[in-house]
PDB file of C-alpha atoms in Angstrom:
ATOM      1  CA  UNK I   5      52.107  54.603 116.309  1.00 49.00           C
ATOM      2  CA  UNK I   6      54.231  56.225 113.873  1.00 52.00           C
ATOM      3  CA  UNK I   7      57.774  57.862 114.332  1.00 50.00           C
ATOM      4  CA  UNK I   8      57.870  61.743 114.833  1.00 50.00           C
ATOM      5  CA  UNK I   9      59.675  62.891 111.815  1.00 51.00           C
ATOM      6  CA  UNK I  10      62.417  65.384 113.719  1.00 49.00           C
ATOM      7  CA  UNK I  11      64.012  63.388 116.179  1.00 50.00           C
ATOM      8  CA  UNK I  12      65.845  64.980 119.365  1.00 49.00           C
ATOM      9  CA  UNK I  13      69.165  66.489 118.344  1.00 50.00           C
ATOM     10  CA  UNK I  14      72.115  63.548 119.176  1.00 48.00           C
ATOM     11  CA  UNK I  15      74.354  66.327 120.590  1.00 46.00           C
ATOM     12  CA  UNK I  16      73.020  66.480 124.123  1.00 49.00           C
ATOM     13  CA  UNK I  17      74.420  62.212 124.311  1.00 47.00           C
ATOM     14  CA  UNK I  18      77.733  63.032 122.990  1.00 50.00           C
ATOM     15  CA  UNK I  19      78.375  65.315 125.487  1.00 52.00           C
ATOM     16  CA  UNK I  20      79.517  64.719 129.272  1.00 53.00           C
ATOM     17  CA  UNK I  21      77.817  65.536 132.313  1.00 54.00           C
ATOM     18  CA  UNK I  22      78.877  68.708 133.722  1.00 55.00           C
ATOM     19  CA  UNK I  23      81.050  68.179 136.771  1.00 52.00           C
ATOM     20  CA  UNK I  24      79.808  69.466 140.404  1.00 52.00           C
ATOM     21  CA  UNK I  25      82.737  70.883 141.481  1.00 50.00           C
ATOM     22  CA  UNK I  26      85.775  71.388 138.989  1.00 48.00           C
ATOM     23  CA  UNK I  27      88.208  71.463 141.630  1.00 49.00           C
ATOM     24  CA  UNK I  28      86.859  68.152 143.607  1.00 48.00           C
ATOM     25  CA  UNK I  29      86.789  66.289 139.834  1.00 48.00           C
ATOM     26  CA  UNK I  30      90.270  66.977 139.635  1.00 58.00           C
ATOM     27  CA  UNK I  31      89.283  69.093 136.571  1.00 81.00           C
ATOM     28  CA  UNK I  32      90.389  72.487 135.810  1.00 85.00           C
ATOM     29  CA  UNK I  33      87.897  75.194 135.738  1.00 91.00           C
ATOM     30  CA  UNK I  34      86.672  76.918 132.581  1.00 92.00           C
ATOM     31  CA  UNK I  35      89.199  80.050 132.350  1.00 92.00           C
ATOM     32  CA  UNK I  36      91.954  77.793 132.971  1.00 92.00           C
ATOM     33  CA  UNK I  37      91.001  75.189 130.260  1.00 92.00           C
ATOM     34  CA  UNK I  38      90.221  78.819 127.890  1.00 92.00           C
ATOM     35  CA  UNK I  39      94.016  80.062 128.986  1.00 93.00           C
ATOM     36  CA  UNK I  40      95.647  76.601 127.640  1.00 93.00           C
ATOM     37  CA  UNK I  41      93.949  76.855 124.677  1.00 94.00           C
ATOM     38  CA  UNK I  42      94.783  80.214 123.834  1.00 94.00           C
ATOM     39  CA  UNK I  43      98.534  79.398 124.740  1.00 94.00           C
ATOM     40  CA  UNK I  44      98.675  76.227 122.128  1.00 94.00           C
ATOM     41  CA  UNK I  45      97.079  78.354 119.637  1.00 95.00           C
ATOM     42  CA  UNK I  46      99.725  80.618 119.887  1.00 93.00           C
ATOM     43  CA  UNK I  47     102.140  78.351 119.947  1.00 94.00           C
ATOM     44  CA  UNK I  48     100.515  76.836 116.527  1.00 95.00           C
ATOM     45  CA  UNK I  49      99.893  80.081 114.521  1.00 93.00           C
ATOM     46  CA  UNK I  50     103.788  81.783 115.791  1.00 92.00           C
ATOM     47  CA  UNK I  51     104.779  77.881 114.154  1.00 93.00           C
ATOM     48  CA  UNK I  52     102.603  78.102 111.357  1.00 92.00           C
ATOM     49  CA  UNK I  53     104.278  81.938 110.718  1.00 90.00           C
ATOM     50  CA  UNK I  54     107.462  80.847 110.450  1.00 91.00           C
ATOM     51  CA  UNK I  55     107.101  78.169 108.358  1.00 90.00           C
ATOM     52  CA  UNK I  56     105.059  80.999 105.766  1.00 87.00           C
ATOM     53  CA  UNK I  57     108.253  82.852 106.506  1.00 86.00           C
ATOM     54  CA  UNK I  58     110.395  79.832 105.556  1.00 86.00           C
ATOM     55  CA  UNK I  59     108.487  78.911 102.480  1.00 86.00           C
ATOM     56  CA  UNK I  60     107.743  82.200 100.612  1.00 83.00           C
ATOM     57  CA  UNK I  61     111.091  83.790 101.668  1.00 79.00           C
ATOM     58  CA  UNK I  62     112.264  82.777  97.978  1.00 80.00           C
ATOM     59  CA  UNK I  63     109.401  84.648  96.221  1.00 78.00           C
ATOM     60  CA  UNK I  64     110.059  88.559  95.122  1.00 74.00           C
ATOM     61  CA  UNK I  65     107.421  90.017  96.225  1.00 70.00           C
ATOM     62  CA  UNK I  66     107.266  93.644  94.766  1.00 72.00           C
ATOM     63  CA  UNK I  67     103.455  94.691  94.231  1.00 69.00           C
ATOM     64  CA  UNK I  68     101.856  95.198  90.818  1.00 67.00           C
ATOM     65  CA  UNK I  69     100.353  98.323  89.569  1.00 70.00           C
ATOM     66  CA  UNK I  70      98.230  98.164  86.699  1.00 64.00           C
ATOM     67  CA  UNK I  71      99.772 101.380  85.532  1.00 63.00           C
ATOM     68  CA  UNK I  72     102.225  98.923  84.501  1.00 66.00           C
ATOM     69  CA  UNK I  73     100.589  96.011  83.464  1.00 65.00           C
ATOM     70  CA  UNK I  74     101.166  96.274  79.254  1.00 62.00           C
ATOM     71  CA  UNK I  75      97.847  95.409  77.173  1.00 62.00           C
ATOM     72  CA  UNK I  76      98.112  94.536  73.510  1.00 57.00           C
ATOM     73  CA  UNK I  77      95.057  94.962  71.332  1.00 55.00           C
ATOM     74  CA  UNK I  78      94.212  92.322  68.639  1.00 53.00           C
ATOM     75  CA  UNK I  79      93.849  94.375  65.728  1.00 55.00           C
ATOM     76  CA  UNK I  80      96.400  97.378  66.129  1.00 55.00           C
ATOM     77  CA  UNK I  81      94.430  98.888  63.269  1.00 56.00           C
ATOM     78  CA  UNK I  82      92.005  99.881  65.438  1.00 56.00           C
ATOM     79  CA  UNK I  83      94.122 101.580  67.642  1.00 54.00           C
ATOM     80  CA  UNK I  84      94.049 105.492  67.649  1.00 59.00           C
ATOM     81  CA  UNK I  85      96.608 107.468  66.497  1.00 58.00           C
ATOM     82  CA  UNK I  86     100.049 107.719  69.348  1.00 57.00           C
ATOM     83  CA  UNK I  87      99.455 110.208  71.386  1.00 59.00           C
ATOM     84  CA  UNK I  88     103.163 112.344  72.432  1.00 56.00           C
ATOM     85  CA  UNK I  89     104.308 110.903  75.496  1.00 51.00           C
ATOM     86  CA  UNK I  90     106.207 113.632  77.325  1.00 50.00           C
ATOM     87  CA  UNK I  91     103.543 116.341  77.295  1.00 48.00           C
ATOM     88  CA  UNK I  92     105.265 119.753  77.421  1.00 54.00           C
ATOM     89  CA  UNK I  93     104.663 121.295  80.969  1.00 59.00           C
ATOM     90  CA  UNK I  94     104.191 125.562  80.875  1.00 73.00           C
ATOM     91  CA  UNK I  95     105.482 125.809  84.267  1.00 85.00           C
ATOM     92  CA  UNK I  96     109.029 125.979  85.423  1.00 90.00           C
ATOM     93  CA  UNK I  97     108.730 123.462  88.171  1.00 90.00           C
ATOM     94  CA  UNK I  98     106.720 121.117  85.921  1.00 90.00           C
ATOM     95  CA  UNK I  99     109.611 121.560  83.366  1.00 90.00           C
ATOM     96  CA  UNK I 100     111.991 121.095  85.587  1.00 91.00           C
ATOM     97  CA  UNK I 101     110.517 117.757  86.861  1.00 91.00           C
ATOM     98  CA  UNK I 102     109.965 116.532  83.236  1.00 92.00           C
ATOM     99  CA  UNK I 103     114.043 116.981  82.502  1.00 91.00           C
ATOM    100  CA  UNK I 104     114.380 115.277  85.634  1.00 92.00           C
ATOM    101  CA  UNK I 105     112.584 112.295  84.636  1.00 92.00           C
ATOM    102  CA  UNK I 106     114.202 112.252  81.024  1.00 90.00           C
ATOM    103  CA  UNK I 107     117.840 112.997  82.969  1.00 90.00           C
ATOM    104  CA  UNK I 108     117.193 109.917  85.025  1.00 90.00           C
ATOM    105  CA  UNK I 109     115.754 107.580  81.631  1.00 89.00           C
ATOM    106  CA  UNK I 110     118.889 108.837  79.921  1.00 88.00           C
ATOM    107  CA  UNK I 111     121.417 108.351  82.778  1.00 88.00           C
ATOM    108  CA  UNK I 112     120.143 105.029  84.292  1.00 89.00           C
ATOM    109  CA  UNK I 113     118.720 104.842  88.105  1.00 87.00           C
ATOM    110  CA  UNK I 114     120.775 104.748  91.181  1.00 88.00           C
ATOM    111  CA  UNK I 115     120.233 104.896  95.251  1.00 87.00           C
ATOM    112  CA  UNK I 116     122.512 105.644  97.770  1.00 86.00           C
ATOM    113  CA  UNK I 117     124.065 108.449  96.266  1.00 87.00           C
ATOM    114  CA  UNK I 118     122.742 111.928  94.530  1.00 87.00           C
ATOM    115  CA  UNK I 119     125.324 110.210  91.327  1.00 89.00           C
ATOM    116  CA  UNK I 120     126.785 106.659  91.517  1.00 87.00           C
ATOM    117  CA  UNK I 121     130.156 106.562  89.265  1.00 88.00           C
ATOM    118  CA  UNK I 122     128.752 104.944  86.292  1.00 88.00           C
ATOM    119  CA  UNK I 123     126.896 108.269  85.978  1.00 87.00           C
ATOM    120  CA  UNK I 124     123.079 107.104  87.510  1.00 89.00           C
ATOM    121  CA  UNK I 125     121.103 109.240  88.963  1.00 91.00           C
ATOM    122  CA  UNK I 126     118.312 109.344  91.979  1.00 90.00           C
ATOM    123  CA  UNK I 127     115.285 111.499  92.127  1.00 89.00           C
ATOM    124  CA  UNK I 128     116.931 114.027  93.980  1.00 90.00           C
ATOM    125  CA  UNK I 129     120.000 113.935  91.608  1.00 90.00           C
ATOM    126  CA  UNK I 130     118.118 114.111  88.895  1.00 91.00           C
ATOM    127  CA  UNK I 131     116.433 117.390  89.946  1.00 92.00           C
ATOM    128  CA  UNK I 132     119.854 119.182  91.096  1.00 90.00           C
ATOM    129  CA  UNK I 133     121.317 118.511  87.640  1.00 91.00           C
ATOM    130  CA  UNK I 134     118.356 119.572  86.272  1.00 90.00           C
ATOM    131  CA  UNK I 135     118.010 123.162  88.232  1.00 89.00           C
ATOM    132  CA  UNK I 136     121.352 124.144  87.285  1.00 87.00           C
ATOM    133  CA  UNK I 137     122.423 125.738  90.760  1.00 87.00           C
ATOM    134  CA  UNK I 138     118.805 127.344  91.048  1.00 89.00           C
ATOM    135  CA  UNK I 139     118.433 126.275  94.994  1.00 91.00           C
ATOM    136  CA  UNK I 140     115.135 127.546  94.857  1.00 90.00           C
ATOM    137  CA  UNK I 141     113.553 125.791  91.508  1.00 91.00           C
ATOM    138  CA  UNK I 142     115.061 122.781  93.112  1.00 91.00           C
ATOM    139  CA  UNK I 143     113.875 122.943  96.378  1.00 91.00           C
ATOM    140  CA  UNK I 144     109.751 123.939  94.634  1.00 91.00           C
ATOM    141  CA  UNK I 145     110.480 120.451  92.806  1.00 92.00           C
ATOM    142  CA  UNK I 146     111.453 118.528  95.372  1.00 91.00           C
ATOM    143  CA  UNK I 147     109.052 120.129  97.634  1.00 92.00           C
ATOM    144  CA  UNK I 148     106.151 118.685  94.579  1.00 92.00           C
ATOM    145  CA  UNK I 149     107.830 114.919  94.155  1.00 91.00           C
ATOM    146  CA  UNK I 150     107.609 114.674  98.232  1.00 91.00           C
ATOM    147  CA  UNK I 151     103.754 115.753  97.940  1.00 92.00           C
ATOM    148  CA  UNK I 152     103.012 113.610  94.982  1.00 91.00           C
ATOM    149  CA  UNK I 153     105.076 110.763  96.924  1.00 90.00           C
ATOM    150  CA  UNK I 154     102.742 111.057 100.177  1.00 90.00           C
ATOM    151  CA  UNK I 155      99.900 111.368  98.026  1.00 89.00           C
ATOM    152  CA  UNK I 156     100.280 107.664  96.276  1.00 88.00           C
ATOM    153  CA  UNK I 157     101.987 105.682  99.507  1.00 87.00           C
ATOM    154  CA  UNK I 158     101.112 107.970 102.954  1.00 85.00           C
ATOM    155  CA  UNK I 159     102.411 110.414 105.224  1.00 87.00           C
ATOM    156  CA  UNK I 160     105.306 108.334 106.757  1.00 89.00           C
ATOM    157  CA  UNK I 161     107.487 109.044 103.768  1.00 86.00           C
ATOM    158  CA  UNK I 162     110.648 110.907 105.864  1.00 89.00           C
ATOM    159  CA  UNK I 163     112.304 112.378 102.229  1.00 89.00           C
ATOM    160  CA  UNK I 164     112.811 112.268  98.590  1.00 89.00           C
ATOM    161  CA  UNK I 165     115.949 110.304  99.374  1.00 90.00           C
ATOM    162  CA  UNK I 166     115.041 108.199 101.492  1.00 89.00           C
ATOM    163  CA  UNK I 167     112.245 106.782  99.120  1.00 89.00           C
ATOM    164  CA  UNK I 168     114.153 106.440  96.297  1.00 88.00           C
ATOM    165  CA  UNK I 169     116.379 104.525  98.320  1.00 87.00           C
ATOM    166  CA  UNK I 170     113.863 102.320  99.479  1.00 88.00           C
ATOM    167  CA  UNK I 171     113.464 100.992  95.818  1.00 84.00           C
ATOM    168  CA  UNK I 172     115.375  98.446  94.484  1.00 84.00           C
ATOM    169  CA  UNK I 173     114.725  99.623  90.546  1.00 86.00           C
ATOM    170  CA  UNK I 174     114.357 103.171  89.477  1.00 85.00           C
ATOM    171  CA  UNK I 175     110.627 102.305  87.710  1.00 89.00           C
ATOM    172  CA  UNK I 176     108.801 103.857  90.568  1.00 89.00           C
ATOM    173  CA  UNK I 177     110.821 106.703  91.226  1.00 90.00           C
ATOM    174  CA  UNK I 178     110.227 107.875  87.726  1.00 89.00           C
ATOM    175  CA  UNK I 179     106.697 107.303  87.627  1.00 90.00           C
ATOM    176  CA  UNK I 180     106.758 109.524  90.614  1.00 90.00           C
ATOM    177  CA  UNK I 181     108.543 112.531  88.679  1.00 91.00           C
ATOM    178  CA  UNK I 182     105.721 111.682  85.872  1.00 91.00           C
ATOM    179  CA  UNK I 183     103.271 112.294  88.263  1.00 90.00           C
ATOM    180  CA  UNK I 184     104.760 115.228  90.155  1.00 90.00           C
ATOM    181  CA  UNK I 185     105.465 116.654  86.529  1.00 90.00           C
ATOM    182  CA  UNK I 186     101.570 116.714  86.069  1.00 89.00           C
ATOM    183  CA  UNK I 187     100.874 117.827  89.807  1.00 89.00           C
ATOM    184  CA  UNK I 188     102.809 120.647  88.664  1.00 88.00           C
ATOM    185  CA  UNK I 189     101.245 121.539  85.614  1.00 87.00           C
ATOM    186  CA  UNK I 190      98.206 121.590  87.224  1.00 85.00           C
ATOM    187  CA  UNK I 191      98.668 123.803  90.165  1.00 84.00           C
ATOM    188  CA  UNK I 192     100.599 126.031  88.065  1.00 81.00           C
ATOM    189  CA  UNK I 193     103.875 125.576  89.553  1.00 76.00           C
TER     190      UNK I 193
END
């Protein structure tokens, strides 16, 4: 007689009897057993998230946007012509936040103040020079960059200030007056 060709699975002989009573094996029962588990789990991931912690604190870890990422073609020949790369706004708000943005290239980046004393500029700063006392230009403009800023990273943006703040180089701030520039424009502010 030949041999059947599936055999019984080998798990049921590797594992133990099931115990009568848990409590007269000596045994705990199976929510206690579950409730250890769960506890050195814990125990292993809060270790395991420290030592993450531990080992990646040393790594600057500032997210990418491939707005920024710079790609060089292989034959600039075939490139087409520059294109200008301030486009002139025909709104006063939009003007306004393109001086801004130029103000704060020209002037260097700063946060903590509307104007550190080497003469930087924040967002906000940027856009009060800019106005030239008009409250009300300068209010519209920062009333645009706070839109534009909730737009790209959420509703739980507090301020102008308080994002540009929360920066620790001025490169996204003034991608954020680009952008509110353009916002601008468009709604014909």
């Amino acid at each position: 007689m030949a041999a059947p060709l599936h055999a019984a699975p080998a798990a049921r002989a590797l594992q133990p009897p099931p115990a009568a009573d848990p409590a007269a094996a000596g045994g705990l029962s199976l929510e206690a057993r579950l409730t250890a588990v769960e506890a050195a789990m814990s125990v292993r991931l809060d270790e395991a998230a420290v030592a993450y912690e531990v080992n990646t604190a040393h790594i600057d870890t500032e997210p990418v946007d491939l707005a920024d990422v710079i790609t060089v073609p292989l034959t600039p020949t075939l490139q087409p012509p520059p294109q200008p790369s301030t486009p002139q706004p025909g709104t006063p708000v939009a003007a306004l936040l393109e001086r801004a943005r130029a103000r704060m290239e020209a002037d260097g980046w700063c946060a903590g103040a509307l104007r550190d004393e080497s003469g930087s500029v924040c967002l906000l700063g940027a856009i009060r020079k800019e106005a030239g006392g008009d409250r009300g230009l300068e209010a519209d403009a920062a009333s645009v960059v706070l839109d534009t800023i909730r737009r790209r990273f959420g509703d739980h943006v507090d301020s102008v200030p308080s994002f540009n703040d929360a920066h620790g180089t001025g490169r996204i701030p003034l991608r954020m007056l680009r952008e509110a520039a353009s916002m601008a424009d468009a709604k014909g502010l």
